[in-house]
PDB file of C-alpha atoms in Angstrom:
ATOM      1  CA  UNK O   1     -58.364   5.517  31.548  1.00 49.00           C
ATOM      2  CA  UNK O   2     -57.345   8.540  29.141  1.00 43.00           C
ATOM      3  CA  UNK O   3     -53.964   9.145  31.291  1.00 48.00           C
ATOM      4  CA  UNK O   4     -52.953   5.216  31.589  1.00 47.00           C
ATOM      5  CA  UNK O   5     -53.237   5.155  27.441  1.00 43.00           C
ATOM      6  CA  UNK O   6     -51.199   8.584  27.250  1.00 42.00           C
ATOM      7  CA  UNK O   7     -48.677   6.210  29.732  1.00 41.00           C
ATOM      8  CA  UNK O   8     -48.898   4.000  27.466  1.00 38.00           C
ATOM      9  CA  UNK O   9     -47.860   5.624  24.271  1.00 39.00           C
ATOM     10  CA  UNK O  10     -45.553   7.353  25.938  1.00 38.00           C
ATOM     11  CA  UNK O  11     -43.601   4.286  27.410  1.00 44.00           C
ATOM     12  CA  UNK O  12     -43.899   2.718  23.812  1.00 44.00           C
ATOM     13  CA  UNK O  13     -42.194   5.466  22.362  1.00 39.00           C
ATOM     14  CA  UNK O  14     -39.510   5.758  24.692  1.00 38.00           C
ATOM     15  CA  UNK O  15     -38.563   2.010  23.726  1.00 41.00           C
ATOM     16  CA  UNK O  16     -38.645   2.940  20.473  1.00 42.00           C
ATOM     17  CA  UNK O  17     -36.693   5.646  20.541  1.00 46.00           C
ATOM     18  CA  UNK O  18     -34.133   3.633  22.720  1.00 47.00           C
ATOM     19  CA  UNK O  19     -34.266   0.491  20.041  1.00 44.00           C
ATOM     20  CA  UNK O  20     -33.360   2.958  17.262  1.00 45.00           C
ATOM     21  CA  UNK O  21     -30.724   4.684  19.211  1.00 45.00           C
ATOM     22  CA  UNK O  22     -29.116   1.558  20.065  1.00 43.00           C
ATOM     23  CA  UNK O  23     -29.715   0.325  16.070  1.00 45.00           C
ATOM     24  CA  UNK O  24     -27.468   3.378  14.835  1.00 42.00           C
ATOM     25  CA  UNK O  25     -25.011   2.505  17.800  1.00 45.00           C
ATOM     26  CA  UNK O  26     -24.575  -0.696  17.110  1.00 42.00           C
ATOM     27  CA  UNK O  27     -24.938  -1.531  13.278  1.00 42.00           C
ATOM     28  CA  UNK O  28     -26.098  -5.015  12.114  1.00 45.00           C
ATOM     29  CA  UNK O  29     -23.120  -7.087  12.280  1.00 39.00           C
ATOM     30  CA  UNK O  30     -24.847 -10.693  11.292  1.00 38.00           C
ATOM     31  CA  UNK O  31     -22.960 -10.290   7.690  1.00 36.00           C
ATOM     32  CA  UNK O  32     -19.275 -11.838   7.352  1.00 41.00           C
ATOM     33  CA  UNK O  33     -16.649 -11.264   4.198  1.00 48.00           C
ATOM     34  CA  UNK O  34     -13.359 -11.599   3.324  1.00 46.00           C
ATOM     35  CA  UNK O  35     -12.907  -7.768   3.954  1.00 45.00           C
ATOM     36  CA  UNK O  36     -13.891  -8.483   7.462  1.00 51.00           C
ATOM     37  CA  UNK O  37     -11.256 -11.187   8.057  1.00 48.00           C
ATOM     38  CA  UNK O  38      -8.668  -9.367   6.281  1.00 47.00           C
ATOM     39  CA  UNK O  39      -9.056  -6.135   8.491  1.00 50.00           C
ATOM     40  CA  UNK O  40      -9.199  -8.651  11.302  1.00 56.00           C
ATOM     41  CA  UNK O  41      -5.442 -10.339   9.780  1.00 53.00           C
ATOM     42  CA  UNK O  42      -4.195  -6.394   9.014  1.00 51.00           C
ATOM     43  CA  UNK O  43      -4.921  -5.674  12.790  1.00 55.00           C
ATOM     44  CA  UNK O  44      -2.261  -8.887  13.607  1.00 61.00           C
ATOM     45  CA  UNK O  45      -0.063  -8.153  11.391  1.00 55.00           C
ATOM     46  CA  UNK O  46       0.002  -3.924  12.715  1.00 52.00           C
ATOM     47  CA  UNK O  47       0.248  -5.621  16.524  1.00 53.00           C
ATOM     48  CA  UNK O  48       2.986  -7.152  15.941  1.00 52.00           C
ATOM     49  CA  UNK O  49       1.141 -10.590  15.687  1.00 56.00           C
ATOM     50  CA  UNK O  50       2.037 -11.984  12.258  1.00 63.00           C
ATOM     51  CA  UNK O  51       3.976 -15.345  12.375  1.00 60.00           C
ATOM     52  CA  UNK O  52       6.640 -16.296   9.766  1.00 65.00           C
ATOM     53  CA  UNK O  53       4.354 -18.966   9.220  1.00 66.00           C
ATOM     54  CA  UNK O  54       1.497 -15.955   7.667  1.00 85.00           C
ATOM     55  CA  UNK O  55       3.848 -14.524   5.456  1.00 93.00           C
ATOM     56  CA  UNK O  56       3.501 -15.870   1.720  1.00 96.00           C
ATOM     57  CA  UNK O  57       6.602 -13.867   0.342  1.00 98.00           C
ATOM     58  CA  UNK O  58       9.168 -11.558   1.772  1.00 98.00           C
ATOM     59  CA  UNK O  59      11.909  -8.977   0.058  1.00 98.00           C
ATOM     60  CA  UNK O  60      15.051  -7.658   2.224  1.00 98.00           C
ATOM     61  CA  UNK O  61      15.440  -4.176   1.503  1.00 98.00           C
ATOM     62  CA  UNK O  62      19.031  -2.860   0.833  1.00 98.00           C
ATOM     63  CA  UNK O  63      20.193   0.687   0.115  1.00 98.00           C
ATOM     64  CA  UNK O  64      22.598   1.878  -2.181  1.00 98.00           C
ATOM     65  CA  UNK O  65      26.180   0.828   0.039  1.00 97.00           C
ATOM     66  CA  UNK O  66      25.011  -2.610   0.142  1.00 97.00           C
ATOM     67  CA  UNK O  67      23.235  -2.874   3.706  1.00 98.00           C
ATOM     68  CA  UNK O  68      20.016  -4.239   4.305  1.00 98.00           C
ATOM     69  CA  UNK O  69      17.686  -1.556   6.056  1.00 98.00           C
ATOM     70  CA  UNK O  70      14.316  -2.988   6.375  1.00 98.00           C
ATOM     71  CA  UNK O  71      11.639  -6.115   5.205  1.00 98.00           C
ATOM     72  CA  UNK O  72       9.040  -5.862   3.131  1.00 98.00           C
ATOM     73  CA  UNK O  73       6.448  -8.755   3.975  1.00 98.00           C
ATOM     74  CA  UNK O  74       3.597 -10.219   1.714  1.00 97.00           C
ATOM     75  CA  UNK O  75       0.620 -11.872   2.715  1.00 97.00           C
ATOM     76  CA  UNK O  76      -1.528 -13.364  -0.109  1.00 96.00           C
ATOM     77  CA  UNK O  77      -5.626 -13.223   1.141  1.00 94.00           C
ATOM     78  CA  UNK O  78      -8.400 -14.514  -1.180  1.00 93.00           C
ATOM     79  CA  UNK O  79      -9.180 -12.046  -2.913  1.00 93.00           C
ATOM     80  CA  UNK O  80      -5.768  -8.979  -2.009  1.00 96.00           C
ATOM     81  CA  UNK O  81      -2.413  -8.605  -0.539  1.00 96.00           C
ATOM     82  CA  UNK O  82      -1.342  -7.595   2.577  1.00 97.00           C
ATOM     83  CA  UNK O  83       1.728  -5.604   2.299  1.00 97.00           C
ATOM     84  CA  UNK O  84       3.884  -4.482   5.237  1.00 97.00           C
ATOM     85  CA  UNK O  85       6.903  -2.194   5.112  1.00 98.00           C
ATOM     86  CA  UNK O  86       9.269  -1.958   8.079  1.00 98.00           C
ATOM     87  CA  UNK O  87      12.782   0.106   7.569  1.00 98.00           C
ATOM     88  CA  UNK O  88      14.508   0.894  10.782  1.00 97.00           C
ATOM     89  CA  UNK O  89      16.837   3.403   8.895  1.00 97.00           C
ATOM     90  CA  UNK O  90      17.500   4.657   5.897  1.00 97.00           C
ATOM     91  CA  UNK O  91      14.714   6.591   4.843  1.00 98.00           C
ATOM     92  CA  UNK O  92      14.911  10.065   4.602  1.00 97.00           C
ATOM     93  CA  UNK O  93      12.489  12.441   6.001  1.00 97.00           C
ATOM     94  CA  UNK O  94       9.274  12.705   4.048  1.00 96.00           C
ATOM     95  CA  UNK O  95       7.104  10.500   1.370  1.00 95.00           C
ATOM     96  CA  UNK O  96       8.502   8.187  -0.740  1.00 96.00           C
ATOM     97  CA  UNK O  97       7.670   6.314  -4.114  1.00 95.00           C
ATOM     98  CA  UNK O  98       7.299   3.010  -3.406  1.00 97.00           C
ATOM     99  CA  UNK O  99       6.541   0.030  -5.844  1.00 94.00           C
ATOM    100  CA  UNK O 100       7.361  -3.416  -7.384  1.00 98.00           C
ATOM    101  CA  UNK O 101       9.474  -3.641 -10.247  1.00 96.00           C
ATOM    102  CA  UNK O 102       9.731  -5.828 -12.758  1.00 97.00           C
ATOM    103  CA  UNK O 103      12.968  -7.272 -12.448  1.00 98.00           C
ATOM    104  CA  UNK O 104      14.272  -9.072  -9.439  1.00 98.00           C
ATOM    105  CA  UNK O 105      18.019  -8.113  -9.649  1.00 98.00           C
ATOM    106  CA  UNK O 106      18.952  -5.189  -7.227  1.00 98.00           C
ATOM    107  CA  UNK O 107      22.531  -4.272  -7.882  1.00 98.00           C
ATOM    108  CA  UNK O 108      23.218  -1.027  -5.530  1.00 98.00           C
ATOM    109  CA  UNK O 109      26.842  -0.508  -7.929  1.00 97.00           C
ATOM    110  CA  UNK O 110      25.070  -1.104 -11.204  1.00 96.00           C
ATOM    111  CA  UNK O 111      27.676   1.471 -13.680  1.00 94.00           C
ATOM    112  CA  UNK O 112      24.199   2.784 -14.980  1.00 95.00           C
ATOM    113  CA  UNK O 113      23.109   3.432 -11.616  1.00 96.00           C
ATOM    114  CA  UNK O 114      21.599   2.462  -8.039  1.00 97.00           C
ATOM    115  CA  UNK O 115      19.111  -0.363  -8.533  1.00 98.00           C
ATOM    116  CA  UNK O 116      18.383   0.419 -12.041  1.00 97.00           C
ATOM    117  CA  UNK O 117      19.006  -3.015 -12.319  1.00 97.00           C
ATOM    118  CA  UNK O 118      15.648  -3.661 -11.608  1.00 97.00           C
ATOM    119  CA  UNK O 119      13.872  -2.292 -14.538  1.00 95.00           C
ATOM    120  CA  UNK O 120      10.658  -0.369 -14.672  1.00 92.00           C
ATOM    121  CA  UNK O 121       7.926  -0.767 -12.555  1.00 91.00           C
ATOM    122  CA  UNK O 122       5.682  -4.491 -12.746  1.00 95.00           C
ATOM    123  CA  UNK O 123       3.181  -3.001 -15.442  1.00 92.00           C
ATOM    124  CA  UNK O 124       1.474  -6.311 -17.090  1.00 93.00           C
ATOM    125  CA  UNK O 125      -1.338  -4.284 -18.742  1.00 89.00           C
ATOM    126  CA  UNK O 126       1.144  -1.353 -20.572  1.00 89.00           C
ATOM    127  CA  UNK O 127      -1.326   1.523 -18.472  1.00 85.00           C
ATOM    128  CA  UNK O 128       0.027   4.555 -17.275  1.00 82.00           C
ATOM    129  CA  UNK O 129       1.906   5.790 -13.811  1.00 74.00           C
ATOM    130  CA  UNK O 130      -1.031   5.552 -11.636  1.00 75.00           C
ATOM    131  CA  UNK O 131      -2.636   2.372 -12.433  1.00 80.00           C
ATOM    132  CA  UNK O 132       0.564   0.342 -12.725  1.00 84.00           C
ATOM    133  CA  UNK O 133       0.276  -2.959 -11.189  1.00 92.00           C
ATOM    134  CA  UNK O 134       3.266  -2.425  -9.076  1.00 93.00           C
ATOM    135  CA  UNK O 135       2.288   1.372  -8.042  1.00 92.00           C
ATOM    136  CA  UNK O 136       1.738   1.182  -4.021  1.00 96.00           C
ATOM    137  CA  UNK O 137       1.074   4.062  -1.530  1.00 95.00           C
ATOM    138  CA  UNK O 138       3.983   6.454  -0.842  1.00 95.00           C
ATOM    139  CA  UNK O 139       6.051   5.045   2.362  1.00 97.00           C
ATOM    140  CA  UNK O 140       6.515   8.484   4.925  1.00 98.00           C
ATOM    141  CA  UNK O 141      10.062   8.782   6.244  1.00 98.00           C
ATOM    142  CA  UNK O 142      10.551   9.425   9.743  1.00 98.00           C
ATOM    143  CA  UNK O 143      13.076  12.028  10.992  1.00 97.00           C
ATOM    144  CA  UNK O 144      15.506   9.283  12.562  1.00 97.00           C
ATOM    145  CA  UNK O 145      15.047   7.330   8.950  1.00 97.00           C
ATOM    146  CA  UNK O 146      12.940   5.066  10.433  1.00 98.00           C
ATOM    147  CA  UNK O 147       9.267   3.886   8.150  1.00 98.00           C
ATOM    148  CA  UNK O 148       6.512   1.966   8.491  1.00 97.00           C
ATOM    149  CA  UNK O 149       3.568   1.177   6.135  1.00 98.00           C
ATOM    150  CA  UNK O 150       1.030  -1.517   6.188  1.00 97.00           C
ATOM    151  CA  UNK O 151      -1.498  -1.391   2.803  1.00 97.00           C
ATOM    152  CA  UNK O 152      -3.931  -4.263   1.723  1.00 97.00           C
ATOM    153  CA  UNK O 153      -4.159  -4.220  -2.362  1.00 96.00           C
ATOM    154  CA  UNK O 154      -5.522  -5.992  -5.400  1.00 95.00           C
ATOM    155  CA  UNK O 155      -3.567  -5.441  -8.206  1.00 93.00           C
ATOM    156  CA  UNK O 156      -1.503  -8.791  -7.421  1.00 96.00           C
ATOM    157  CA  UNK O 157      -0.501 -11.811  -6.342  1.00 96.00           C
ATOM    158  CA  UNK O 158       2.021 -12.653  -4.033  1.00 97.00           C
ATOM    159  CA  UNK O 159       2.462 -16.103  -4.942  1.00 97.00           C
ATOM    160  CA  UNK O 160       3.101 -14.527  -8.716  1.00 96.00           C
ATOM    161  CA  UNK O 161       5.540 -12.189  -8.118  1.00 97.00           C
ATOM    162  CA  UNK O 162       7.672 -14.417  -6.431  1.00 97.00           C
ATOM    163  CA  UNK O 163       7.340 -16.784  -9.140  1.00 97.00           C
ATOM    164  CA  UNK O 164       8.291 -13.743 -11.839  1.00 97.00           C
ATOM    165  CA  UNK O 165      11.186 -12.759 -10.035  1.00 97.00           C
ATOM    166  CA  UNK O 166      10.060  -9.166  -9.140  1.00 98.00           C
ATOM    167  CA  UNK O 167      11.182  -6.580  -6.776  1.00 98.00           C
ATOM    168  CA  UNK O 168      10.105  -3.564  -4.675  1.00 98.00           C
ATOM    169  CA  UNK O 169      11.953  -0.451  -4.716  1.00 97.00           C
ATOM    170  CA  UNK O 170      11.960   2.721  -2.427  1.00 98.00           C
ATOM    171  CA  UNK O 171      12.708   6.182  -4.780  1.00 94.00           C
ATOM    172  CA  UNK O 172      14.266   9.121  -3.256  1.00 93.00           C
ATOM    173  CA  UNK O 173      11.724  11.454  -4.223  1.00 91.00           C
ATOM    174  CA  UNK O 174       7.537  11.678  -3.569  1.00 89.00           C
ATOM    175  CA  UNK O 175       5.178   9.759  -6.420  1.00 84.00           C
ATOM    176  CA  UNK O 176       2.625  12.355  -7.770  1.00 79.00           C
ATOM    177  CA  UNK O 177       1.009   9.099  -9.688  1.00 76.00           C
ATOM    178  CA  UNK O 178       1.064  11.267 -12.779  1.00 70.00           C
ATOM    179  CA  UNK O 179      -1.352  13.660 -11.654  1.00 71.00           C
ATOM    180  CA  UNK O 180      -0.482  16.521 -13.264  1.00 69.00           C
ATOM    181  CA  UNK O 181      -3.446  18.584 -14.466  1.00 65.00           C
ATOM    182  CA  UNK O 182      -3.261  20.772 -17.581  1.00 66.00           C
ATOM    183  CA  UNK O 183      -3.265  23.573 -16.253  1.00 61.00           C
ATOM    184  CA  UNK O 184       0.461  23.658 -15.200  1.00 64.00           C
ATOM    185  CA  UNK O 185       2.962  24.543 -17.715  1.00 60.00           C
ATOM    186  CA  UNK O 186       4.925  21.315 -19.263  1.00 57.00           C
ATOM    187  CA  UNK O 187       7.907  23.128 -20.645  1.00 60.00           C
ATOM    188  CA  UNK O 188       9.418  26.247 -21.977  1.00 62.00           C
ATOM    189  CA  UNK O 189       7.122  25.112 -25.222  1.00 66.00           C
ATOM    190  CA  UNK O 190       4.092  26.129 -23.483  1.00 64.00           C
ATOM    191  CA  UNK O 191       2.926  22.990 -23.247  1.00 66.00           C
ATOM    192  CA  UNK O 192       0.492  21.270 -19.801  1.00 63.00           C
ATOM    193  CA  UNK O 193       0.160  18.711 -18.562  1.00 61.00           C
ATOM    194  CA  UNK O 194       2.259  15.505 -17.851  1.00 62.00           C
ATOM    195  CA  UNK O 195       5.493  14.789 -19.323  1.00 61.00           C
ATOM    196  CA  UNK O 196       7.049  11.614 -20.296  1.00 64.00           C
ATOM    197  CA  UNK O 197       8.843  10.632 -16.749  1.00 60.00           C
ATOM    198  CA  UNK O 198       5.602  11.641 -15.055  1.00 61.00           C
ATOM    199  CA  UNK O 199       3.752   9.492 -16.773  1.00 58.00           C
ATOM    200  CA  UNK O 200       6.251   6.677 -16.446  1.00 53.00           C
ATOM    201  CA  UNK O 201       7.223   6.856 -13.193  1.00 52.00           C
ATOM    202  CA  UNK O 202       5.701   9.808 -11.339  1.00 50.00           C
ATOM    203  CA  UNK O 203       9.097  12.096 -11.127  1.00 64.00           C
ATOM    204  CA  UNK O 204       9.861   9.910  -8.200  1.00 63.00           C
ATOM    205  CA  UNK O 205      13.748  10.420  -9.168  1.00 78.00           C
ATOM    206  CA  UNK O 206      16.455   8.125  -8.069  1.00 83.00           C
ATOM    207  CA  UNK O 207      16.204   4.458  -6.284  1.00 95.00           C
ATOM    208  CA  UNK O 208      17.878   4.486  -2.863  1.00 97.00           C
ATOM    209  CA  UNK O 209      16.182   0.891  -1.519  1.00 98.00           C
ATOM    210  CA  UNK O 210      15.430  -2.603  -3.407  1.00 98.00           C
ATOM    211  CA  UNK O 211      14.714  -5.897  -2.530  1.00 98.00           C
ATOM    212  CA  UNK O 212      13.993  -8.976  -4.278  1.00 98.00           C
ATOM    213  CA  UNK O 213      10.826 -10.728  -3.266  1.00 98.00           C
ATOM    214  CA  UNK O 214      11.052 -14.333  -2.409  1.00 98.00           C
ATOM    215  CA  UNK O 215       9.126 -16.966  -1.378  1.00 96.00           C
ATOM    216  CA  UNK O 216       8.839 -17.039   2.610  1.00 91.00           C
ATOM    217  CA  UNK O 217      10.323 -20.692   3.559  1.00 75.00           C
TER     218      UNK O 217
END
């Protein structure tokens, strides 16, 4: 009798074990949100999947001699964006500032220079570099000039900035998002900290892509 109970526990605690190991395998999935659906719509759109018919707003990227380079598709969820980059030259090597601007007129002969046509970056609430609207992750150049970035954010909506005339730029230099701690000299004054064009624009230096984003028809 006293070795079928120690059976017993034992076989109880064996299913246990397995029901807990197969718990932390296998997390409770029951729950659905909009997060779910738009990893699930981010995994189409990175296969290759995404329909003209998905996209809510689109720019055509040009670089400074006038030739368009690369797309940069928009795809308004319920709650973010979807936003995917795709240059098939162009780019050099390394990461790149990339954001919208706030004017949707991308003149690559402008007298005052490349693209600065477009105006400053799409800042709505006056904040700093960093928490602009328009500030997106830094787009990596390949080494044939090639890039690629897919990015889900909230800071806008499509459907706006295609009604505002807006436009998304690629700089020729990385975006430090104004993160510059003190501790770093500012100038020959002695001064730390962020300057004026870091906290403007990141030091992200000259434009070498823009496209106006427009309504996908």
């Amino acid at each position: 009798m006293k070795e079928a109970y120690m059976i017993l526990v034992v076989a109880s605690f064996v299913i246990l074990s397995g029901c807990q190991q197969q718990n932390k395998e296998s997390p409770d999935m029951s729950f659905a949100s909009d997060q779910e659906v738009a990893v699930e719509d981010a995994q189409d759109v990175f296969a290759g999947n995404d329909s003209e018919d998905m996209k809510t707003a689109a720019a055509k990227m040009y670089d400074t001699d006038g030739n368009v380079i690369g797309n940069v598709s928009f795809y308004q969820k319920s709650q973010s964006a979807l936003v995917k980059a795709l240059f098939n030259k162009g780019i050099p090597k390394g990461f790149h500032g990339f954001h919208i601007h706030e004017t949707g007129l991308c003149d690559p002969f402008d007298k005052k220079g490349a693209f600065l046509s477009a105006g400053g970056h799409h800042n709505p609430d006056y904040s700093q570099h960093g928490t602009h609207a328009g500030d997106m992750p830094p787009l990596y150049g390949l080494h044939d000039g090639s890039a690629y970035l897919i990015t889900e954010l909230d800071r806008f909506d499509v459907r706006q900035l295609a009604r505002e005339n807006r436009a998304v730029v690629v700089h020729s230099g990385a975006d430090n998002f104004g993160n510059i701690p003190k501790r770093y000299q500012l100038s020959k004054k002695g001064e730390s900290g962020p300057d004026k064009e870091t906290l403007r624009a990141g030091d992200v230096g000259s434009r070498i892509s823009c496209g106006v984003i427009k309504f996908n028809n």
